[in-house]
mmCIF file of C-alpha atoms and ligand atoms in Angstrom:
data_model
loop_
_atom_site.group_PDB
_atom_site.id
_atom_site.type_symbol
_atom_site.label_atom_id
_atom_site.label_comp_id
_atom_site.label_asym_id
_atom_site.label_seq_id
_atom_site.Cartn_x
_atom_site.Cartn_y
_atom_site.Cartn_z
ATOM 1 C CA MET A 1 47.373 27.852 -19.397
ATOM 2 C CA ASN A 2 44.655 30.185 -20.527
ATOM 3 C CA LEU A 3 41.952 30.694 -17.806
ATOM 4 C CA ILE A 4 38.472 31.847 -18.925
ATOM 5 C CA ILE A 5 35.893 32.476 -16.250
ATOM 6 C CA THR A 6 32.244 32.523 -17.474
ATOM 7 C CA LYS A 7 29.037 33.983 -15.782
ATOM 8 C CA ASP A 8 27.235 30.635 -15.740
ATOM 9 C CA TYR A 9 27.304 26.968 -17.133
ATOM 10 C CA GLU A 10 25.600 27.982 -20.327
ATOM 11 C CA GLU A 11 28.369 30.384 -21.067
ATOM 12 C CA LEU A 12 30.921 27.757 -20.067
ATOM 13 C CA SER A 13 29.525 25.264 -22.709
ATOM 14 C CA ALA A 14 29.221 27.909 -25.454
ATOM 15 C CA LYS A 15 32.974 28.955 -24.872
ATOM 16 C CA ALA A 16 34.206 25.372 -24.911
ATOM 17 C CA TYR A 17 32.093 24.729 -28.203
ATOM 18 C CA GLU A 18 33.593 27.803 -29.763
ATOM 19 C CA ILE A 19 37.160 26.237 -29.549
ATOM 20 C CA VAL A 20 35.816 22.916 -30.532
ATOM 21 C CA LYS A 21 33.961 24.222 -33.485
ATOM 22 C CA LYS A 22 36.973 26.096 -34.743
ATOM 23 C CA ILE A 23 39.026 22.905 -34.674
ATOM 24 C CA LEU A 24 36.379 20.847 -36.424
ATOM 25 C CA LEU A 25 35.885 23.467 -39.345
ATOM 26 C CA GLU A 26 39.652 23.674 -39.784
ATOM 27 C CA LYS A 27 40.188 19.995 -39.636
ATOM 28 C CA PRO A 28 37.076 17.905 -40.547
ATOM 29 C CA ASP A 29 39.002 14.710 -39.795
ATOM 30 C CA ALA A 30 40.042 15.820 -36.323
ATOM 31 C CA THR A 31 40.445 13.376 -33.411
ATOM 32 C CA LEU A 32 38.482 14.384 -30.302
ATOM 33 C CA GLY A 33 39.354 13.274 -26.740
ATOM 34 C CA LEU A 34 36.119 12.977 -24.830
ATOM 35 C CA ALA A 35 34.830 12.829 -21.279
ATOM 36 C CA THR A 36 31.826 11.658 -19.442
ATOM 37 C CA GLY A 37 30.289 13.075 -16.323
ATOM 38 C CA SER A 38 27.721 16.081 -15.990
ATOM 39 C CA THR A 39 30.182 18.912 -16.996
ATOM 40 C CA PRO A 40 30.554 18.274 -20.765
ATOM 41 C CA VAL A 41 26.921 17.611 -21.518
ATOM 42 C CA GLY A 42 26.163 21.232 -22.339
ATOM 43 C CA LEU A 43 29.054 21.202 -24.794
ATOM 44 C CA TYR A 44 27.752 17.822 -26.348
ATOM 45 C CA LYS A 45 24.106 19.452 -26.766
ATOM 46 C CA LEU A 46 25.768 22.225 -28.665
ATOM 47 C CA MET A 47 27.727 19.967 -30.858
ATOM 48 C CA ALA A 48 24.594 17.841 -31.548
ATOM 49 C CA ALA A 49 22.363 20.980 -32.315
ATOM 50 C CA ASP A 50 25.132 22.335 -34.737
ATOM 51 C CA CYS A 51 25.611 18.935 -36.459
ATOM 52 C CA LYS A 52 21.671 18.794 -36.949
ATOM 53 C CA LYS A 53 21.808 22.184 -38.570
ATOM 54 C CA GLY A 54 24.395 20.981 -41.003
ATOM 55 C CA GLU A 55 27.221 23.395 -39.708
ATOM 56 C CA VAL A 56 29.629 20.697 -38.638
ATOM 57 C CA SER A 57 29.983 17.099 -39.750
ATOM 58 C CA TYR A 58 31.467 14.358 -37.642
ATOM 59 C CA LYS A 59 31.695 11.966 -40.650
ATOM 60 C CA ASN A 60 35.426 11.843 -40.606
ATOM 61 C CA VAL A 61 36.192 12.380 -36.920
ATOM 62 C CA LYS A 62 37.418 9.911 -34.556
ATOM 63 C CA SER A 63 37.033 10.070 -30.750
ATOM 64 C CA TYR A 64 38.753 8.305 -27.914
ATOM 65 C CA ASN A 65 37.249 8.411 -24.428
ATOM 66 C CA LEU A 66 39.097 8.939 -21.163
ATOM 67 C CA ASP A 67 37.741 6.152 -18.958
ATOM 68 C CA GLU A 68 35.197 3.231 -18.465
ATOM 69 C CA TYR A 69 33.973 1.396 -15.552
ATOM 70 C CA VAL A 70 35.453 -2.199 -14.958
ATOM 71 C CA GLY A 71 32.584 -4.606 -15.476
ATOM 72 C CA LEU A 72 30.298 -2.382 -17.488
ATOM 73 C CA GLY A 73 30.016 -1.999 -21.239
ATOM 74 C CA VAL A 74 27.728 -1.701 -24.119
ATOM 75 C CA GLY A 75 24.200 -2.536 -22.782
ATOM 76 C CA ASP A 76 24.888 -1.438 -19.458
ATOM 77 C CA GLU A 77 22.894 1.955 -18.764
ATOM 78 C CA GLN A 78 25.560 3.369 -16.476
ATOM 79 C CA SER A 79 28.494 2.485 -18.754
ATOM 80 C CA TYR A 80 30.308 5.399 -20.161
ATOM 81 C CA VAL A 81 29.946 3.793 -23.686
ATOM 82 C CA GLU A 82 26.303 4.101 -23.226
ATOM 83 C CA PHE A 83 26.590 7.654 -21.781
ATOM 84 C CA MET A 84 28.376 8.789 -24.898
ATOM 85 C CA ARG A 85 25.966 7.194 -27.127
ATOM 86 C CA LYS A 86 22.911 8.797 -25.340
ATOM 87 C CA ASN A 87 24.513 12.219 -24.768
ATOM 88 C CA LEU A 88 26.397 12.587 -28.027
ATOM 89 C CA PHE A 89 27.128 9.781 -30.591
ATOM 90 C CA ASN A 90 23.395 9.144 -31.291
ATOM 91 C CA HIS A 91 22.925 12.872 -32.071
ATOM 92 C CA ILE A 92 25.832 13.415 -34.492
ATOM 93 C CA ASP A 93 26.686 11.802 -37.848
ATOM 94 C CA ILE A 94 29.814 10.183 -36.336
ATOM 95 C CA ASP A 95 30.478 6.645 -37.430
ATOM 96 C CA LEU A 96 30.512 4.560 -34.202
ATOM 97 C CA LYS A 97 33.510 2.480 -35.634
ATOM 98 C CA ASN A 98 35.419 5.656 -35.164
ATOM 99 C CA THR A 99 34.520 5.865 -31.553
ATOM 100 C CA HIS A 100 36.713 4.322 -28.757
ATOM 101 C CA LEU A 101 36.494 3.814 -25.307
ATOM 102 C CA PRO A 102 38.698 1.661 -22.949
ATOM 103 C CA ASP A 103 37.241 -1.832 -22.728
ATOM 104 C CA GLY A 104 35.903 -2.475 -19.136
ATOM 105 C CA MET A 105 34.613 -5.872 -20.058
ATOM 106 C CA ASP A 106 37.970 -7.752 -21.026
ATOM 107 C CA ALA A 107 38.813 -10.766 -18.992
ATOM 108 C CA ASP A 108 42.421 -9.629 -18.862
ATOM 109 C CA MET A 109 42.272 -5.934 -17.912
ATOM 110 C CA GLN A 110 46.095 -5.606 -18.333
ATOM 111 C CA LYS A 111 45.696 -6.460 -21.979
ATOM 112 C CA ALA A 112 42.740 -3.941 -22.297
ATOM 113 C CA CYS A 113 45.032 -1.199 -21.043
ATOM 114 C CA ASP A 114 48.008 -2.307 -23.272
ATOM 115 C CA ARG A 115 45.625 -2.140 -26.283
ATOM 116 C CA TYR A 116 44.276 1.211 -25.492
ATOM 117 C CA ASN A 117 47.820 2.621 -25.024
ATOM 118 C CA GLU A 118 48.747 1.236 -28.336
ATOM 119 C CA MET A 119 45.703 2.859 -29.876
ATOM 120 C CA LEU A 120 46.546 6.117 -28.282
ATOM 121 C CA ALA A 121 50.053 5.931 -29.456
ATOM 122 C CA ASN A 122 48.869 5.690 -32.928
ATOM 123 C CA ALA A 123 46.505 8.498 -32.641
ATOM 124 C CA GLU A 124 47.035 12.229 -32.208
ATOM 125 C CA ILE A 125 44.224 13.849 -30.150
ATOM 126 C CA ASP A 126 43.640 17.333 -31.405
ATOM 127 C CA VAL A 127 41.520 18.436 -28.535
ATOM 128 C CA GLN A 128 41.151 16.705 -25.314
ATOM 129 C CA ILE A 129 38.050 17.625 -23.095
ATOM 130 C CA LEU A 130 38.219 17.079 -19.466
ATOM 131 C CA GLY A 131 36.047 17.646 -16.384
ATOM 132 C CA ILE A 132 37.791 17.816 -12.909
ATOM 133 C CA GLY A 133 36.988 15.927 -9.738
ATOM 134 C CA GLY A 134 36.069 17.496 -6.539
ATOM 135 C CA ASN A 135 39.488 16.256 -5.481
ATOM 136 C CA GLY A 136 41.325 17.544 -8.514
ATOM 137 C CA HIS A 137 41.253 14.180 -10.494
ATOM 138 C CA ILE A 138 41.265 14.080 -14.239
ATOM 139 C CA ALA A 139 39.793 11.154 -15.882
ATOM 140 C CA PHE A 140 40.135 8.479 -13.066
ATOM 141 C CA ASN A 141 43.624 9.668 -12.081
ATOM 142 C CA GLU A 142 43.243 10.115 -8.381
ATOM 143 C CA PRO A 143 45.476 12.428 -6.371
ATOM 144 C CA GLY A 144 48.891 10.671 -6.036
ATOM 145 C CA THR A 145 48.773 9.149 -9.611
ATOM 146 C CA SER A 146 52.045 9.532 -11.250
ATOM 147 C CA PHE A 147 52.249 12.275 -13.914
ATOM 148 C CA ASP A 148 54.058 9.656 -16.070
ATOM 149 C CA SER A 149 50.992 7.265 -15.986
ATOM 150 C CA VAL A 150 49.453 5.727 -19.060
ATOM 151 C CA THR A 151 46.229 3.634 -19.267
ATOM 152 C CA HIS A 152 45.804 1.613 -16.269
ATOM 153 C CA ILE A 153 43.313 0.027 -13.717
ATOM 154 C CA VAL A 154 42.415 2.169 -10.683
ATOM 155 C CA ASN A 155 40.704 1.631 -7.531
ATOM 156 C CA LEU A 156 38.223 4.407 -7.112
ATOM 157 C CA THR A 157 38.421 6.645 -3.907
ATOM 158 C CA GLU A 158 35.569 6.719 -1.654
ATOM 159 C CA LYS A 159 34.888 10.414 -2.522
ATOM 160 C CA THR A 160 34.761 9.646 -6.230
ATOM 161 C CA ILE A 161 32.301 6.597 -5.671
ATOM 162 C CA GLU A 162 30.163 9.047 -3.527
ATOM 163 C CA ASP A 163 30.196 11.508 -6.301
ATOM 164 C CA ASN A 164 29.279 9.158 -9.028
ATOM 165 C CA ALA A 165 26.501 7.412 -6.842
ATOM 166 C CA ARG A 166 24.028 9.945 -8.265
ATOM 167 C CA PHE A 167 24.076 8.207 -11.530
ATOM 168 C CA PHE A 168 23.216 4.839 -9.869
ATOM 169 C CA ASP A 169 20.132 3.499 -7.961
ATOM 170 C CA SER A 170 22.286 2.990 -4.832
ATOM 171 C CA ILE A 171 25.837 3.551 -3.962
ATOM 172 C CA ASP A 172 26.501 -0.178 -3.632
ATOM 173 C CA GLU A 173 25.855 -0.518 -7.451
ATOM 174 C CA VAL A 174 28.859 2.091 -8.258
ATOM 175 C CA PRO A 175 31.727 -0.090 -9.663
ATOM 176 C CA THR A 176 34.788 0.195 -7.414
ATOM 177 C CA LYS A 177 37.537 -0.027 -10.319
ATOM 178 C CA ALA A 178 37.779 1.784 -13.568
ATOM 179 C CA ILE A 179 40.167 1.645 -16.600
ATOM 180 C CA THR A 180 41.385 5.229 -17.310
ATOM 181 C CA MET A 181 43.890 7.014 -19.554
ATOM 182 C CA GLY A 182 47.025 7.905 -17.684
ATOM 183 C CA ILE A 183 48.107 11.518 -17.115
ATOM 184 C CA ALA A 184 50.954 11.069 -19.822
ATOM 185 C CA ASN A 185 48.242 10.012 -22.285
ATOM 186 C CA ILE A 186 46.105 13.114 -21.564
ATOM 187 C CA MET A 187 49.158 15.472 -21.748
ATOM 188 C CA ALA A 188 50.047 14.145 -25.270
ATOM 189 C CA ALA A 189 46.906 15.890 -26.778
ATOM 190 C CA LYS A 190 47.713 18.765 -28.970
ATOM 191 C CA SER A 191 45.259 20.956 -27.028
ATOM 192 C CA ILE A 192 43.205 20.520 -23.788
ATOM 193 C CA ILE A 193 40.011 22.133 -22.612
ATOM 194 C CA ILE A 194 39.221 21.627 -18.801
ATOM 195 C CA LEU A 195 35.706 22.374 -17.588
ATOM 196 C CA ALA A 196 34.554 23.147 -14.140
ATOM 197 C CA SER A 197 31.064 24.159 -13.041
ATOM 198 C CA GLY A 198 29.566 24.763 -9.581
ATOM 199 C CA ALA A 199 30.837 25.762 -6.117
ATOM 200 C CA ASN A 200 31.625 21.944 -5.304
ATOM 201 C CA LYS A 201 34.699 22.408 -7.804
ATOM 202 C CA ALA A 202 35.961 25.596 -6.164
ATOM 203 C CA ASP A 203 38.638 24.010 -4.142
ATOM 204 C CA ALA A 204 39.902 21.671 -7.063
ATOM 205 C CA VAL A 205 39.845 24.632 -9.289
ATOM 206 C CA PHE A 206 42.049 26.683 -6.767
ATOM 207 C CA ALA A 207 44.566 23.772 -6.275
ATOM 208 C CA ALA A 208 44.742 23.145 -10.085
ATOM 209 C CA VAL A 209 45.243 26.893 -11.037
ATOM 210 C CA LYS A 210 47.012 28.308 -8.021
ATOM 211 C CA GLY A 211 48.366 25.531 -5.967
ATOM 212 C CA LYS A 212 51.552 23.748 -6.395
ATOM 213 C CA ILE A 213 52.171 21.675 -9.702
ATOM 214 C CA ASP A 214 52.264 18.185 -7.925
ATOM 215 C CA GLU A 215 50.581 14.900 -7.887
ATOM 216 C CA SER A 216 48.331 15.787 -4.953
ATOM 217 C CA CYS A 217 46.232 17.694 -7.517
ATOM 218 C CA PRO A 218 46.406 15.698 -10.745
ATOM 219 C CA ALA A 219 44.766 18.747 -12.775
ATOM 220 C CA SER A 220 47.720 20.951 -11.863
ATOM 221 C CA ILE A 221 49.910 19.428 -14.449
ATOM 222 C CA LEU A 222 47.738 21.043 -17.193
ATOM 223 C CA ARG A 223 49.508 24.294 -16.284
ATOM 224 C CA THR A 224 52.653 22.826 -17.968
ATOM 225 C CA HIS A 225 50.858 21.965 -21.167
ATOM 226 C CA LYS A 226 51.430 24.224 -24.070
ATOM 227 C CA ASN A 227 47.870 24.692 -25.227
ATOM 228 C CA ALA A 228 45.553 24.114 -22.198
ATOM 229 C CA THR A 229 42.374 26.153 -21.567
ATOM 230 C CA PHE A 230 40.594 26.115 -18.364
ATOM 231 C CA ILE A 231 37.091 27.159 -18.358
ATOM 232 C CA ALA A 232 35.309 27.700 -15.106
ATOM 233 C CA ASP A 233 32.018 29.354 -14.238
ATOM 234 C CA ILE A 234 31.842 31.917 -11.532
ATOM 235 C CA GLU A 235 30.981 29.440 -8.816
ATOM 236 C CA ALA A 236 33.809 27.088 -9.537
ATOM 237 C CA ALA A 237 36.218 30.028 -9.859
ATOM 238 C CA SER A 238 35.041 31.613 -6.474
ATOM 239 C CA LYS A 239 38.079 30.702 -4.662
ATOM 240 C CA LEU A 240 40.701 32.050 -7.151
HETATM 241 C C1 LIG B 301 34.680 11.455 -16.827
HETATM 242 C C2 LIG B 301 35.898 11.620 -16.009
HETATM 243 C C3 LIG B 301 35.948 12.333 -14.692
HETATM 244 C C4 LIG B 301 35.010 13.474 -14.669
HETATM 245 C C5 LIG B 301 34.872 14.233 -13.350
HETATM 246 C C6 LIG B 301 33.990 15.335 -13.272
HETATM 247 O O1 LIG B 301 35.052 10.601 -18.014
HETATM 248 O O2 LIG B 301 36.998 11.228 -16.400
HETATM 249 O O3 LIG B 301 37.187 12.623 -14.331
HETATM 250 O O4 LIG B 301 35.265 14.455 -15.728
HETATM 251 O O5 LIG B 301 34.734 13.269 -12.302
HETATM 252 O O6 LIG B 301 32.789 14.752 -13.157
HETATM 253 P P1 LIG B 301 31.474 15.633 -13.291
HETATM 254 O O7 LIG B 301 31.632 16.360 -14.781
HETATM 255 O O8 LIG B 301 30.200 14.743 -13.411
HETATM 256 O O9 LIG B 301 31.524 16.649 -12.233
#
């Protein structure tokens, strides 16, 4: 795994975009794996600004997101689909038909998981963007999740609910379940960029980069990927 330590969040976003832009210029019909959360927002702003300048087009790009809350979907402000529209899709020339997120609104959640797994099996993600949870989670794969997991329903841990409460009016509004790509789906990407910013990620970054490769830190598996890049700012990397 390549490790890049940046002086701040701005440089972290720029480094991530450098890699993404290269892929998009080489392959205008690339397939992107996308994440929500605060960390990739700087990257998404750079993607949007460059698209506006006409440097990069997303007309032939497809995207697959990592996860969605169960019970939230289009029209729900806190849903991940709305997050993606607000922070990226509405600002680039991507066709919304080519954007995919797991369906948190299906009455039969197992069917929704199976459908997403099938879609992913027929796609090849050129670059998967990831953030990391304070407990080392990737997507909503919490510590203890099998490295062989595929798209599944998770009960969110108390820590993740607390971490995500900042996006809601109150902690009671945070959904308790999510539908998430599994670790095996993530590892199938041709390349992976994982981003970590801020001191609250320092323990997770240490566990992912220097700890044992095991299921207690889901992000540690990325060290076995043939083309993964970990980009951490100096605060997130402070325990390395
Ligand atoms: C989001 C996701 C999560 C976040 C992680 C970090 O789609 O899958 O794993 O990447 O919780 O979130 P932030 O970036 O808000 O610190």
